[in-house]
C-alpha positions in Angstrom: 21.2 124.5 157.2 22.9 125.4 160.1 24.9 123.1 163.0 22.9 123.6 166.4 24.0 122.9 169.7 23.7 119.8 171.7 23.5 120.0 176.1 24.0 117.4 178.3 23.8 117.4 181.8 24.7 115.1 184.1 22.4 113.9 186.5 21.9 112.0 190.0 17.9 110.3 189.2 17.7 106.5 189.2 15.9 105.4 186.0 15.6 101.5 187.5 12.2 101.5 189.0 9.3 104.4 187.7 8.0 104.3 190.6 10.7 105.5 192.4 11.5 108.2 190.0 8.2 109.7 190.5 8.3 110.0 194.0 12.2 111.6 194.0 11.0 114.0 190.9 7.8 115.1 192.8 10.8 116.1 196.5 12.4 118.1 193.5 9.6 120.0 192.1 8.1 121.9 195.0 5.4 118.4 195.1 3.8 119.2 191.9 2.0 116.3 190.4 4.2 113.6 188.7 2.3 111.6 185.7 3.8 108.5 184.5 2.8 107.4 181.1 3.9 104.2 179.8 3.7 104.9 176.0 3.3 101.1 174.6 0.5 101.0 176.4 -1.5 104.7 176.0 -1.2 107.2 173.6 0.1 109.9 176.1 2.0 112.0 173.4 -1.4 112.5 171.5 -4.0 113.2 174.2 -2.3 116.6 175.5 -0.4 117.1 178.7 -1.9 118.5 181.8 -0.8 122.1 182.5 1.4 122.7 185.4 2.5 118.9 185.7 5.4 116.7 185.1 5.1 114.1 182.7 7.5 111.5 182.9 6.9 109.7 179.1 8.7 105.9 179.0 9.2 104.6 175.5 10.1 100.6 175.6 13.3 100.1 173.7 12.1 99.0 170.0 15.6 98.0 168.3 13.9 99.2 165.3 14.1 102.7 166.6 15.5 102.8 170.0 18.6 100.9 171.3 17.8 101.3 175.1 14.6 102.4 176.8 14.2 106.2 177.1 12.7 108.3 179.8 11.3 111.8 178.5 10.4 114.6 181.2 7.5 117.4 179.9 6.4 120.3 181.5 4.8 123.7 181.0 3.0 126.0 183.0 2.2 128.4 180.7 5.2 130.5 181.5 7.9 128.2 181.6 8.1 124.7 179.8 11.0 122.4 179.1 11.6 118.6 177.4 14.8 116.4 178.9 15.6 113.0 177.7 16.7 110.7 180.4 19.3 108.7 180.1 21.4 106.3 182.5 24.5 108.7 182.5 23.4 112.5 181.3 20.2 114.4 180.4 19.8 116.1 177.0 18.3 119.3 177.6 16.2 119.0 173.9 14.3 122.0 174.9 13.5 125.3 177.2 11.7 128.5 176.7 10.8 130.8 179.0 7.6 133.1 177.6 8.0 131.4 174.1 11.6 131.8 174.1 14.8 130.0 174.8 16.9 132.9 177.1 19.9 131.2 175.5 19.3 128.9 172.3 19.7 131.8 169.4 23.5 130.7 168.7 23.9 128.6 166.1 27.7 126.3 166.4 29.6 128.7 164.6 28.4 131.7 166.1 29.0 129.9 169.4 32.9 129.5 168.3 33.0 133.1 166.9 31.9 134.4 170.0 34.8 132.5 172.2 37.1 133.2 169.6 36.7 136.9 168.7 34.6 138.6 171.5 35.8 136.5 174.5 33.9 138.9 177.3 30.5 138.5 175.0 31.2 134.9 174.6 31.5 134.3 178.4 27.8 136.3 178.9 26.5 133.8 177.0 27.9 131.4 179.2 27.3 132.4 182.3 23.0 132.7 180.6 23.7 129.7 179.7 24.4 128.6 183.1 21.8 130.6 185.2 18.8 129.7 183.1 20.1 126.1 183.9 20.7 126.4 187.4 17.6 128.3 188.3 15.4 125.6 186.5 17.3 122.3 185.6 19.7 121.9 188.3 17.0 121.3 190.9 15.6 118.5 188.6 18.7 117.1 187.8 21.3 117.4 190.6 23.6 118.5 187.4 27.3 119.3 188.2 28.3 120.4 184.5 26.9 121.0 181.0 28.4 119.7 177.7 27.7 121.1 174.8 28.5 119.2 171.5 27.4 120.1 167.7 24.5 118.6 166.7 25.8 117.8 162.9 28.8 117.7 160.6 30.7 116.0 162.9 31.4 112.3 163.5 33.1 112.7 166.6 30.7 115.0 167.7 27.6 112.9 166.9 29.4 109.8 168.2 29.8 110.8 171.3 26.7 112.6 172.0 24.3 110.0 169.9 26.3 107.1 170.4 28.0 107.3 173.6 25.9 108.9 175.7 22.8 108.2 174.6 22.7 104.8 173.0 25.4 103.2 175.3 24.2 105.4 178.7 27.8 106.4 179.3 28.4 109.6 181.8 30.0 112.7 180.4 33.7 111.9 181.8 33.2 108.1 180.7 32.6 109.3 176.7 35.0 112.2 177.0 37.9 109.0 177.5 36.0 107.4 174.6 37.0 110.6 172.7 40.1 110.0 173.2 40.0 106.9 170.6 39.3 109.3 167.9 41.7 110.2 165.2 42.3 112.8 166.1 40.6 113.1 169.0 38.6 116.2 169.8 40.1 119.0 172.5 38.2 119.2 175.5 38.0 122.9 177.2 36.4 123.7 180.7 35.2 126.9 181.8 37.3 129.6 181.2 40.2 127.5 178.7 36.9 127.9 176.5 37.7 131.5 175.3 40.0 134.1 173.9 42.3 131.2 172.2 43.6 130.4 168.7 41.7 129.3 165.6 43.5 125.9 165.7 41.6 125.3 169.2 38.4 125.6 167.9 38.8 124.1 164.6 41.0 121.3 163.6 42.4 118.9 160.8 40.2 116.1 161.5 38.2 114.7 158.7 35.0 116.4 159.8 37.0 119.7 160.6 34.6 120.3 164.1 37.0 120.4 166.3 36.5 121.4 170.6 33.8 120.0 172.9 32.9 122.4 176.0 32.0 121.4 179.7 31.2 124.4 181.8 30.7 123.9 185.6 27.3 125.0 187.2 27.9 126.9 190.6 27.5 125.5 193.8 24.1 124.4 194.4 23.8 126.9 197.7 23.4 129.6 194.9 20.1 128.2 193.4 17.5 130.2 193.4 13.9 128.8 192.4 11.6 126.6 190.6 9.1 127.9 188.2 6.0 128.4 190.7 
């Protein structure tokens, strides 16, 4: 077993009234049609999406399973499909392929670090993938300003923040990076270039769960974005 990678996005969509949501999602998606399912009451997940539509899946908090209510976004055109879990204060990006393939998901935590450790201009490719695929088909969606990415295991801090803190309690990216700060110790935070080229001890630290740096990169201005999937 491996330690994937966890993005987050910040985002700008009201998730107070559905209604609402629709309408600003369908202004953002070149008016393609926006479905709403409200899955307590149809079985949206099992009857298939429509091709070429947004679904917008809600999911009624169950405290059994979920501790706030959750908003999932589907789509795929046959080409291009993606899943985003909505939250109050940042997106999780939980999938995106492009032809059957993610342009950017083959690294695996380690190789991620081993990359900005050791091969710095490789390491900052990846990146700036990272950020294009984003910025050519999330950013329009999301209004995102920056990407976090967090391990998805092995690491209490890491999974605190990400499954607790931004997802259970709907805080923003900057409002759980000051919540890292209650850690012991608390995780190192690079941004955009800081992320590569540095020491071992950067990357990896003397906490309990050894996973040490988070990483926000900055999307480019949105004047630079390009398209939506047609």
């Amino acid at each position: 077993m491996g330690i994937d990678i966890c993005y987050f996005l910040d985002h700008d969509l009201s998730l107070n009234n559905h209604e609402r949501l629709c309408e600003e999602l369908r202004k953002r998606v070149n008016d393609k049609e926006v479905i709403f399912h409200d899955c307590d009451t149809e079985q949206a997940e099992y009857s298939g999406p429509k091709m070429n539509v947004w679904h917008v899946n809600f999911y009624k908090a169950d405290k059994s399973i979920l501790f706030d209510d959750e908003i999932h976004l589907f789509f795929n055109n046959g080409t291009f499909d993606c899943t985003i879990e909505l939250y109050k204060g940042a997106a999780f990006l939980v999938d995106l392929n492009i032809d059957g393939e993610n342009p950017f998901n083959y690294l695996r935590w380690n190789h991620m670090i081993d990359l900005f450790r050791d091969e710095a201009e490789k390491g900052k490719e990846w990146k700036n993938l990272l950020l294009n695929v984003c910025n050519q088909y999330i950013v329009p969606i999301l209004h995102s300003k920056k990407i976090l990415l967090t391990a998805d295991s092995s690491s209490f801090r890491h999974e605190t923040l990400g499954g607790e803190y931004l997802m259970e309690k709907n805080m923003t990216i900057e409002e759980a990076l000051e919540m890292n700060n209650s850690f012991s110790p608390p995780c190192k935070v690079w941004r955009n270039e800081e992320a590569f080229g540095r020491a071992q001890e950067d990357y990896w630290d003397d906490g309990d769960d050894f996973i040490g740096s988070f990483f926000i990169f900055d999307f480019p201005a949105q004047g630079s974005i390009t398209k939506l999937p047609s």
